[in-house]
mmCIF file of C-alpha atoms and ligand atoms in Angstrom:
data_model
loop_
_atom_site.group_PDB
_atom_site.id
_atom_site.type_symbol
_atom_site.label_atom_id
_atom_site.label_comp_id
_atom_site.label_asym_id
_atom_site.label_seq_id
_atom_site.Cartn_x
_atom_site.Cartn_y
_atom_site.Cartn_z
ATOM 1 C CA UNK A 1 0.356 -0.171 0.231
ATOM 2 C CA UNK A 2 1.987 3.295 -1.129
ATOM 3 C CA UNK A 3 1.204 6.083 0.830
ATOM 4 C CA UNK A 4 -1.443 8.533 -1.054
ATOM 5 C CA UNK A 5 0.776 11.744 0.305
ATOM 6 C CA UNK A 6 2.490 13.246 -2.456
ATOM 7 C CA UNK A 7 5.796 15.657 -1.754
ATOM 8 C CA UNK A 8 6.221 18.944 -3.488
ATOM 9 C CA UNK A 9 9.729 19.147 -3.160
ATOM 10 C CA UNK A 10 12.560 16.390 -3.365
ATOM 11 C CA UNK A 11 14.131 14.743 -0.456
ATOM 12 C CA UNK A 12 17.223 13.732 -2.330
ATOM 13 C CA UNK A 13 18.068 17.383 -3.647
ATOM 14 C CA UNK A 14 20.937 19.711 -2.050
ATOM 15 C CA UNK A 15 20.188 23.256 -0.563
ATOM 16 C CA UNK A 16 16.956 24.522 0.912
ATOM 17 C CA UNK A 17 13.382 24.061 -0.426
ATOM 18 C CA UNK A 18 9.693 24.421 1.118
ATOM 19 C CA UNK A 19 6.685 23.648 -0.454
ATOM 20 C CA UNK A 20 3.345 20.990 0.843
ATOM 21 C CA UNK A 21 3.093 17.799 1.706
ATOM 22 C CA UNK A 22 -0.535 17.105 -0.412
ATOM 23 C CA UNK A 23 -2.918 15.003 1.543
ATOM 24 C CA UNK A 24 -5.617 14.652 -1.326
ATOM 25 C CA UNK A 25 -9.199 15.527 -0.008
ATOM 26 C CA UNK A 26 -11.994 15.429 -0.950
ATOM 27 C CA UNK A 27 -15.242 17.548 0.105
ATOM 28 C CA UNK A 28 -18.016 19.317 -1.381
ATOM 29 C CA UNK A 29 -16.492 22.978 -1.351
ATOM 30 C CA UNK A 30 -12.698 21.171 -3.161
ATOM 31 C CA UNK A 31 -13.518 17.586 -4.990
ATOM 32 C CA UNK A 32 -9.899 17.361 -6.550
ATOM 33 C CA UNK A 33 -8.187 18.946 -3.438
ATOM 34 C CA UNK A 34 -5.794 18.360 -0.967
ATOM 35 C CA UNK A 35 -4.684 19.564 2.454
ATOM 36 C CA UNK A 36 -1.405 21.743 2.658
ATOM 37 C CA UNK A 37 0.933 20.375 4.950
ATOM 38 C CA UNK A 38 4.305 22.517 4.867
ATOM 39 C CA UNK A 39 7.323 21.474 4.876
ATOM 40 C CA UNK A 40 11.031 22.293 4.095
ATOM 41 C CA UNK A 41 14.206 20.410 3.849
ATOM 42 C CA UNK A 42 18.313 21.791 3.892
ATOM 43 C CA UNK A 43 19.914 19.115 2.719
ATOM 44 C CA UNK A 44 24.076 19.596 2.357
ATOM 45 C CA UNK A 45 25.220 15.621 0.985
ATOM 46 C CA UNK A 46 26.532 13.078 2.920
ATOM 47 C CA UNK A 47 25.695 13.166 7.274
ATOM 48 C CA UNK A 48 22.881 12.375 9.656
ATOM 49 C CA UNK A 49 19.700 13.465 8.430
ATOM 50 C CA UNK A 50 17.261 14.606 11.574
ATOM 51 C CA UNK A 51 13.287 15.594 11.256
ATOM 52 C CA UNK A 52 12.238 17.965 13.278
ATOM 53 C CA UNK A 53 8.599 18.379 14.104
ATOM 54 C CA UNK A 54 6.087 21.076 15.209
ATOM 55 C CA UNK A 55 2.732 21.096 15.179
ATOM 56 C CA UNK A 56 2.151 16.834 16.069
ATOM 57 C CA UNK A 57 -0.249 18.816 18.337
ATOM 58 C CA UNK A 58 -2.207 21.523 16.363
ATOM 59 C CA UNK A 59 -2.272 23.891 19.944
ATOM 60 C CA UNK A 60 0.608 23.609 21.141
ATOM 61 C CA UNK A 61 2.746 26.627 19.007
ATOM 62 C CA UNK A 62 6.461 26.789 20.136
ATOM 63 C CA UNK A 63 8.293 24.255 18.097
ATOM 64 C CA UNK A 64 5.477 25.749 15.597
ATOM 65 C CA UNK A 65 7.130 29.255 15.946
ATOM 66 C CA UNK A 66 10.962 27.501 16.325
ATOM 67 C CA UNK A 67 10.733 24.577 13.367
ATOM 68 C CA UNK A 68 9.809 27.247 11.005
ATOM 69 C CA UNK A 69 12.304 30.214 11.969
ATOM 70 C CA UNK A 70 15.106 27.352 11.331
ATOM 71 C CA UNK A 71 13.623 26.651 8.309
ATOM 72 C CA UNK A 72 14.248 30.296 7.558
ATOM 73 C CA UNK A 73 17.705 31.025 9.188
ATOM 74 C CA UNK A 74 19.778 27.936 8.104
ATOM 75 C CA UNK A 75 21.731 27.827 5.286
ATOM 76 C CA UNK A 76 22.777 24.686 3.467
ATOM 77 C CA UNK A 77 26.134 25.454 3.818
ATOM 78 C CA UNK A 78 26.824 25.071 7.471
ATOM 79 C CA UNK A 79 24.642 21.270 7.298
ATOM 80 C CA UNK A 80 26.444 18.246 6.834
ATOM 81 C CA UNK A 81 23.937 15.842 5.768
ATOM 82 C CA UNK A 82 20.163 16.947 6.027
ATOM 83 C CA UNK A 83 17.809 18.710 8.229
ATOM 84 C CA UNK A 84 14.152 17.902 7.591
ATOM 85 C CA UNK A 85 11.200 20.841 8.853
ATOM 86 C CA UNK A 86 7.801 19.190 9.520
ATOM 87 C CA UNK A 87 6.293 22.592 11.192
ATOM 88 C CA UNK A 88 2.829 22.111 11.879
ATOM 89 C CA UNK A 89 2.719 17.776 11.268
ATOM 90 C CA UNK A 90 -1.008 17.419 11.885
ATOM 91 C CA UNK A 91 -1.768 20.736 9.452
ATOM 92 C CA UNK A 92 -5.490 20.554 9.971
ATOM 93 C CA UNK A 93 -5.345 20.213 13.935
ATOM 94 C CA UNK A 94 -2.989 23.228 13.836
ATOM 95 C CA UNK A 95 -5.246 25.205 10.918
ATOM 96 C CA UNK A 96 -6.935 24.668 13.272
ATOM 97 C CA UNK A 97 -5.737 25.425 16.617
ATOM 98 C CA UNK A 98 -6.561 22.351 18.684
ATOM 99 C CA UNK A 99 -4.701 18.899 19.859
ATOM 100 C CA UNK A 100 -7.109 16.936 17.701
ATOM 101 C CA UNK A 101 -7.528 17.152 13.810
ATOM 102 C CA UNK A 102 -10.871 18.691 13.014
ATOM 103 C CA UNK A 103 -11.392 16.438 9.761
ATOM 104 C CA UNK A 104 -10.987 13.377 11.620
ATOM 105 C CA UNK A 105 -10.365 13.721 16.022
ATOM 106 C CA UNK A 106 -7.191 11.956 15.208
ATOM 107 C CA UNK A 107 -4.438 12.353 17.842
ATOM 108 C CA UNK A 108 -1.576 12.187 15.447
ATOM 109 C CA UNK A 109 0.501 11.496 18.285
ATOM 110 C CA UNK A 110 -1.738 8.294 19.849
ATOM 111 C CA UNK A 111 -1.856 7.346 15.507
ATOM 112 C CA UNK A 112 1.501 5.311 15.372
ATOM 113 C CA UNK A 113 2.055 3.524 12.834
ATOM 114 C CA UNK A 114 -1.119 4.704 11.099
ATOM 115 C CA UNK A 115 -2.550 3.464 7.304
ATOM 116 C CA UNK A 116 -2.324 4.796 4.292
ATOM 117 C CA UNK A 117 -5.711 3.278 3.407
ATOM 118 C CA UNK A 118 -6.597 5.762 7.022
ATOM 119 C CA UNK A 119 -8.135 8.333 7.853
ATOM 120 C CA UNK A 120 -6.039 11.807 7.168
ATOM 121 C CA UNK A 121 -4.245 11.752 11.076
ATOM 122 C CA UNK A 122 -3.321 8.311 10.161
ATOM 123 C CA UNK A 123 -2.507 8.800 6.491
ATOM 124 C CA UNK A 124 -0.060 11.283 8.116
ATOM 125 C CA UNK A 125 1.278 8.914 11.026
ATOM 126 C CA UNK A 126 1.883 6.316 8.183
ATOM 127 C CA UNK A 127 3.831 9.105 6.088
ATOM 128 C CA UNK A 128 6.169 10.247 9.096
ATOM 129 C CA UNK A 129 7.221 7.194 9.689
ATOM 130 C CA UNK A 130 7.314 4.786 6.629
ATOM 131 C CA UNK A 131 8.702 7.877 4.658
ATOM 132 C CA UNK A 132 9.676 10.150 6.365
ATOM 133 C CA UNK A 133 11.670 7.948 10.041
ATOM 134 C CA UNK A 134 12.488 5.807 7.892
ATOM 135 C CA UNK A 135 15.465 8.493 6.416
ATOM 136 C CA UNK A 136 15.990 9.598 9.957
ATOM 137 C CA UNK A 137 19.075 8.822 12.445
ATOM 138 C CA UNK A 138 17.097 11.472 14.822
ATOM 139 C CA UNK A 139 13.779 12.969 15.134
ATOM 140 C CA UNK A 140 13.275 15.789 17.109
ATOM 141 C CA UNK A 141 9.065 16.361 18.045
ATOM 142 C CA UNK A 142 8.687 19.377 19.927
ATOM 143 C CA UNK A 143 5.304 19.719 21.543
ATOM 144 C CA UNK A 144 3.501 22.120 24.381
ATOM 145 C CA UNK A 145 1.533 21.171 26.909
ATOM 146 C CA UNK A 146 -1.615 22.488 24.717
ATOM 147 C CA UNK A 147 -4.705 24.573 25.870
ATOM 148 C CA UNK A 148 -5.443 21.865 28.583
ATOM 149 C CA UNK A 149 -1.875 21.101 30.095
ATOM 150 C CA UNK A 150 0.626 23.349 31.907
ATOM 151 C CA UNK A 151 4.536 21.830 32.296
ATOM 152 C CA UNK A 152 7.493 24.149 34.828
ATOM 153 C CA UNK A 153 9.199 25.633 32.672
ATOM 154 C CA UNK A 154 11.247 23.375 29.660
ATOM 155 C CA UNK A 155 11.149 19.836 29.724
ATOM 156 C CA UNK A 156 13.142 16.989 27.501
ATOM 157 C CA UNK A 157 11.443 13.505 27.183
ATOM 158 C CA UNK A 158 12.658 10.617 25.496
ATOM 159 C CA UNK A 159 11.017 6.248 26.147
ATOM 160 C CA UNK A 160 13.226 3.755 27.875
ATOM 161 C CA UNK A 161 16.566 2.925 25.972
ATOM 162 C CA UNK A 162 15.770 -1.055 25.524
ATOM 163 C CA UNK A 163 20.073 -1.452 26.321
ATOM 164 C CA UNK A 164 23.011 0.011 27.950
ATOM 165 C CA UNK A 165 24.840 2.206 24.765
ATOM 166 C CA UNK A 166 21.220 3.491 23.644
ATOM 167 C CA UNK A 167 20.470 4.398 27.305
ATOM 168 C CA UNK A 168 23.809 5.692 27.439
ATOM 169 C CA UNK A 169 23.955 7.878 24.296
ATOM 170 C CA UNK A 170 19.758 9.266 24.654
ATOM 171 C CA UNK A 171 21.172 10.786 27.960
ATOM 172 C CA UNK A 172 24.732 12.438 26.106
ATOM 173 C CA UNK A 173 21.949 14.123 22.973
ATOM 174 C CA UNK A 174 19.561 14.570 25.682
ATOM 175 C CA UNK A 175 22.653 16.178 27.993
ATOM 176 C CA UNK A 176 23.436 18.237 24.562
ATOM 177 C CA UNK A 177 20.077 19.816 24.517
ATOM 178 C CA UNK A 178 20.359 20.529 27.929
ATOM 179 C CA UNK A 179 17.195 21.451 29.553
ATOM 180 C CA UNK A 180 16.309 20.859 32.704
ATOM 181 C CA UNK A 181 14.744 17.898 32.883
ATOM 182 C CA UNK A 182 14.743 15.245 31.082
ATOM 183 C CA UNK A 183 11.830 12.262 31.884
ATOM 184 C CA UNK A 184 12.137 8.769 30.451
ATOM 185 C CA UNK A 185 8.878 6.581 30.281
ATOM 186 C CA UNK A 186 7.692 3.226 29.544
ATOM 187 C CA UNK A 187 7.595 2.770 25.585
ATOM 188 C CA UNK A 188 3.879 3.205 24.138
ATOM 189 C CA UNK A 189 3.265 2.283 19.943
ATOM 190 C CA UNK A 190 1.345 5.101 19.208
ATOM 191 C CA UNK A 191 3.963 7.309 19.974
ATOM 192 C CA UNK A 192 6.318 9.458 18.072
ATOM 193 C CA UNK A 193 9.117 8.323 19.683
ATOM 194 C CA UNK A 194 8.125 4.971 19.395
ATOM 195 C CA UNK A 195 7.274 5.381 15.905
ATOM 196 C CA UNK A 196 11.092 6.467 15.467
ATOM 197 C CA UNK A 197 12.495 3.755 16.910
ATOM 198 C CA UNK A 198 10.763 1.324 14.757
ATOM 199 C CA UNK A 199 12.590 2.782 11.854
ATOM 200 C CA UNK A 200 15.597 2.824 14.351
ATOM 201 C CA UNK A 201 15.515 6.685 14.802
ATOM 202 C CA UNK A 202 16.727 7.726 18.500
ATOM 203 C CA UNK A 203 13.613 10.958 19.889
ATOM 204 C CA UNK A 204 13.790 13.816 21.961
ATOM 205 C CA UNK A 205 10.700 14.758 22.425
ATOM 206 C CA UNK A 206 10.449 18.554 24.830
ATOM 207 C CA UNK A 207 7.687 19.590 26.923
ATOM 208 C CA UNK A 208 6.882 23.353 26.884
ATOM 209 C CA UNK A 209 4.912 25.393 29.111
ATOM 210 C CA UNK A 210 1.668 25.183 27.708
ATOM 211 C CA UNK A 211 -1.577 27.130 28.180
ATOM 212 C CA UNK A 212 -2.120 27.458 24.554
ATOM 213 C CA UNK A 213 0.807 30.604 24.397
ATOM 214 C CA UNK A 214 4.052 30.726 23.311
ATOM 215 C CA UNK A 215 5.863 32.052 26.073
ATOM 216 C CA UNK A 216 8.460 33.869 24.928
ATOM 217 C CA UNK A 217 11.973 32.942 27.710
ATOM 218 C CA UNK A 218 11.510 28.647 26.791
ATOM 219 C CA UNK A 219 11.061 29.726 22.454
ATOM 220 C CA UNK A 220 14.800 31.378 23.976
ATOM 221 C CA UNK A 221 15.587 28.765 25.872
ATOM 222 C CA UNK A 222 14.507 26.018 23.257
ATOM 223 C CA UNK A 223 15.909 27.152 20.462
ATOM 224 C CA UNK A 224 19.083 27.349 22.451
ATOM 225 C CA UNK A 225 18.941 23.539 23.317
ATOM 226 C CA UNK A 226 18.038 22.380 20.255
ATOM 227 C CA UNK A 227 20.216 23.987 18.182
ATOM 228 C CA UNK A 228 23.773 22.815 20.336
ATOM 229 C CA UNK A 229 21.949 19.306 20.358
ATOM 230 C CA UNK A 230 22.181 19.700 15.849
ATOM 231 C CA UNK A 231 25.615 20.906 16.131
ATOM 232 C CA UNK A 232 26.219 17.999 18.782
ATOM 233 C CA UNK A 233 24.796 15.329 16.181
ATOM 234 C CA UNK A 234 27.006 17.119 13.955
ATOM 235 C CA UNK A 235 24.562 18.012 11.349
ATOM 236 C CA UNK A 236 25.281 21.646 11.805
ATOM 237 C CA UNK A 237 28.061 23.969 11.956
ATOM 238 C CA UNK A 238 28.513 27.543 11.676
ATOM 239 C CA UNK A 239 27.329 30.761 13.664
ATOM 240 C CA UNK A 240 24.037 29.544 15.143
ATOM 241 C CA UNK A 241 25.435 27.261 16.931
ATOM 242 C CA UNK A 242 26.033 28.255 20.915
ATOM 243 C CA UNK A 243 29.057 26.822 22.144
ATOM 244 C CA UNK A 244 26.906 25.351 25.148
ATOM 245 C CA UNK A 245 24.428 23.701 26.609
ATOM 246 C CA UNK A 246 21.302 26.434 28.165
ATOM 247 C CA UNK A 247 21.969 23.955 31.229
ATOM 248 C CA UNK A 248 22.493 21.204 33.605
ATOM 249 C CA UNK A 249 19.990 18.395 32.611
ATOM 250 C CA UNK A 250 18.522 16.397 35.492
ATOM 251 C CA UNK A 251 17.063 13.241 34.969
ATOM 252 C CA UNK A 252 12.741 11.459 36.315
ATOM 253 C CA UNK A 253 10.494 8.770 35.889
ATOM 254 C CA UNK A 254 7.418 9.184 34.974
ATOM 255 C CA UNK A 255 6.333 5.326 34.727
ATOM 256 C CA UNK A 256 3.332 4.816 35.780
ATOM 257 C CA UNK A 257 -0.531 5.684 37.258
ATOM 258 C CA UNK A 258 0.424 6.312 39.909
ATOM 259 C CA UNK A 259 2.138 10.029 38.677
ATOM 260 C CA UNK A 260 -0.789 10.866 37.720
ATOM 261 C CA UNK A 261 -3.965 12.313 39.824
ATOM 262 C CA UNK A 262 -7.067 13.076 38.578
ATOM 263 C CA UNK A 263 -10.435 14.679 38.855
ATOM 264 C CA UNK A 264 -13.586 12.201 39.986
ATOM 265 C CA UNK A 265 -16.075 14.967 39.624
ATOM 266 C CA UNK A 266 -17.059 17.327 37.562
ATOM 267 C CA UNK A 267 -16.989 21.230 39.488
ATOM 268 C CA UNK A 268 -14.139 23.643 40.138
ATOM 269 C CA UNK A 269 -10.453 22.333 40.941
ATOM 270 C CA UNK A 270 -8.250 24.497 43.306
ATOM 271 C CA UNK A 271 -4.921 23.776 42.798
ATOM 272 C CA UNK A 272 -3.035 23.402 46.285
ATOM 273 C CA UNK A 273 0.960 22.625 45.452
ATOM 274 C CA UNK A 274 2.547 25.454 42.089
ATOM 275 C CA UNK A 275 4.370 23.240 39.489
ATOM 276 C CA UNK A 276 8.377 22.753 40.845
ATOM 277 C CA UNK A 277 7.076 21.705 44.212
ATOM 278 C CA UNK A 278 7.852 18.905 45.860
ATOM 279 C CA UNK A 279 5.531 16.493 47.569
ATOM 280 C CA UNK A 280 4.487 13.206 49.087
ATOM 281 C CA UNK A 281 2.653 10.877 48.408
ATOM 282 C CA UNK A 282 -0.838 11.130 50.690
ATOM 283 C CA UNK A 283 -0.755 14.687 50.672
ATOM 284 C CA UNK A 284 -3.352 17.790 49.686
ATOM 285 C CA UNK A 285 -3.233 18.102 45.236
ATOM 286 C CA UNK A 286 -6.445 20.091 44.684
ATOM 287 C CA UNK A 287 -9.765 21.083 45.836
ATOM 288 C CA UNK A 288 -12.504 20.537 43.710
ATOM 289 C CA UNK A 289 -15.301 22.764 43.896
ATOM 290 C CA UNK A 290 -19.629 22.595 44.278
ATOM 291 C CA UNK A 291 -20.500 26.554 42.472
ATOM 292 C CA UNK A 292 -24.072 24.699 41.078
ATOM 293 C CA UNK A 293 -23.867 22.915 44.306
ATOM 294 C CA UNK A 294 -22.585 25.657 47.118
ATOM 295 C CA UNK A 295 -23.923 24.098 50.334
ATOM 296 C CA UNK A 296 -21.713 21.141 48.999
ATOM 297 C CA UNK A 297 -18.684 20.720 50.463
ATOM 298 C CA UNK A 298 -15.557 20.724 48.424
ATOM 299 C CA UNK A 299 -13.792 17.193 47.542
ATOM 300 C CA UNK A 300 -9.984 17.114 47.539
ATOM 301 C CA UNK A 301 -7.324 15.174 45.791
ATOM 302 C CA UNK A 302 -4.074 12.878 47.311
ATOM 303 C CA UNK A 303 -0.710 12.717 45.482
ATOM 304 C CA UNK A 304 -1.025 8.746 45.548
ATOM 305 C CA UNK A 305 3.484 9.083 45.884
ATOM 306 C CA UNK A 306 6.030 11.171 46.719
ATOM 307 C CA UNK A 307 8.052 13.309 44.023
ATOM 308 C CA UNK A 308 7.884 16.701 41.796
ATOM 309 C CA UNK A 309 4.744 17.991 40.384
ATOM 310 C CA UNK A 310 6.015 19.404 37.176
ATOM 311 C CA UNK A 311 2.499 19.322 35.059
ATOM 312 C CA UNK A 312 -0.507 20.409 35.810
ATOM 313 C CA UNK A 313 -4.252 21.271 33.983
ATOM 314 C CA UNK A 314 -3.991 24.658 33.259
ATOM 315 C CA UNK A 315 -8.520 24.769 33.330
ATOM 316 C CA UNK A 316 -10.706 25.284 36.254
ATOM 317 C CA UNK A 317 -13.139 23.870 35.049
ATOM 318 C CA UNK A 318 -12.936 19.864 35.346
ATOM 319 C CA UNK A 319 -14.696 17.099 34.668
ATOM 320 C CA UNK A 320 -14.299 13.017 36.070
ATOM 321 C CA UNK A 321 -11.294 11.147 33.917
ATOM 322 C CA UNK A 322 -8.762 14.513 33.015
ATOM 323 C CA UNK A 323 -6.173 15.424 34.329
ATOM 324 C CA UNK A 324 -5.024 17.349 37.188
ATOM 325 C CA UNK A 325 -1.259 16.749 38.043
ATOM 326 C CA UNK A 326 1.383 14.649 37.317
ATOM 327 C CA UNK A 327 3.919 14.196 38.616
ATOM 328 C CA UNK A 328 8.013 12.649 37.816
ATOM 329 C CA UNK A 329 11.000 10.729 40.678
ATOM 330 C CA UNK A 330 14.668 11.700 40.183
ATOM 331 C CA UNK A 331 16.264 8.533 39.068
ATOM 332 C CA UNK A 332 18.715 7.449 39.977
ATOM 333 C CA UNK A 333 19.399 4.420 37.644
HETATM 334 ZN ZN1 LIG B 401 2.160 17.591 22.686
#
């Protein structure tokens, strides 16, 4: 099964190129139309290939700005190998400013390995995994908290390496990126980072701020880190590469259900801790208030394990099943 997406740019051509990945999309207002997914390439001969991706979730903006900026700024003569730029990976979602695609409800980062005969989101996932990641050795997938979450500053996320050599390589890359915190997660087959692993590529995901806005300080930090990483990989030289990474990286583990706190009532949530706080198991995390039943006392929600508060819900209105906080524990391994 071949993927129906046709690229306007030739990924084997040297130099800087930009255009669209054309995803055929036949609808009432456009019978023979296609969805324009922006794509770019800066290539200069043989060398490492890095896919720089953002807009996997459409309401996460720092990466969309950064990937577009670097496509304009990086001169081909500074590159050894290739940088592929995908600033609005799930284009329909990014165009709408939503986490998921308004066309099919698809969450791209829950859609890998995708399906070339599926919905638009599934077709995009298949193209990223089997066409773009198939030629890359590295993936940088720039996420933020999105509309509904706030992360504590600038963070990186990576899946747990399979063996010791991979582990060391991945940790060196994360340290070269140099954002303050790196969260190690178990692999999840539907995520982009696992798609990268299936294609033999190493991946780093960022989680920057959130709340559906662009925070200039986080944009700067992510830019410096990414440029230093590209220098460390050897795909980029020249004036943009900073001499050192933004800072020291501390490693954390996010291992499962006990690190997450959920609402179990519909209401208004009042956080009782702040991002960056160290908490203990059993400690109160939030109160949920019921202004529609004003005589009802608020319900307190507690943390199930100890750790550092790295992420909280941005919206105060909550329903049963909404994530309020997530924790990370320092990795001593
Ligand atoms: Zn995301």
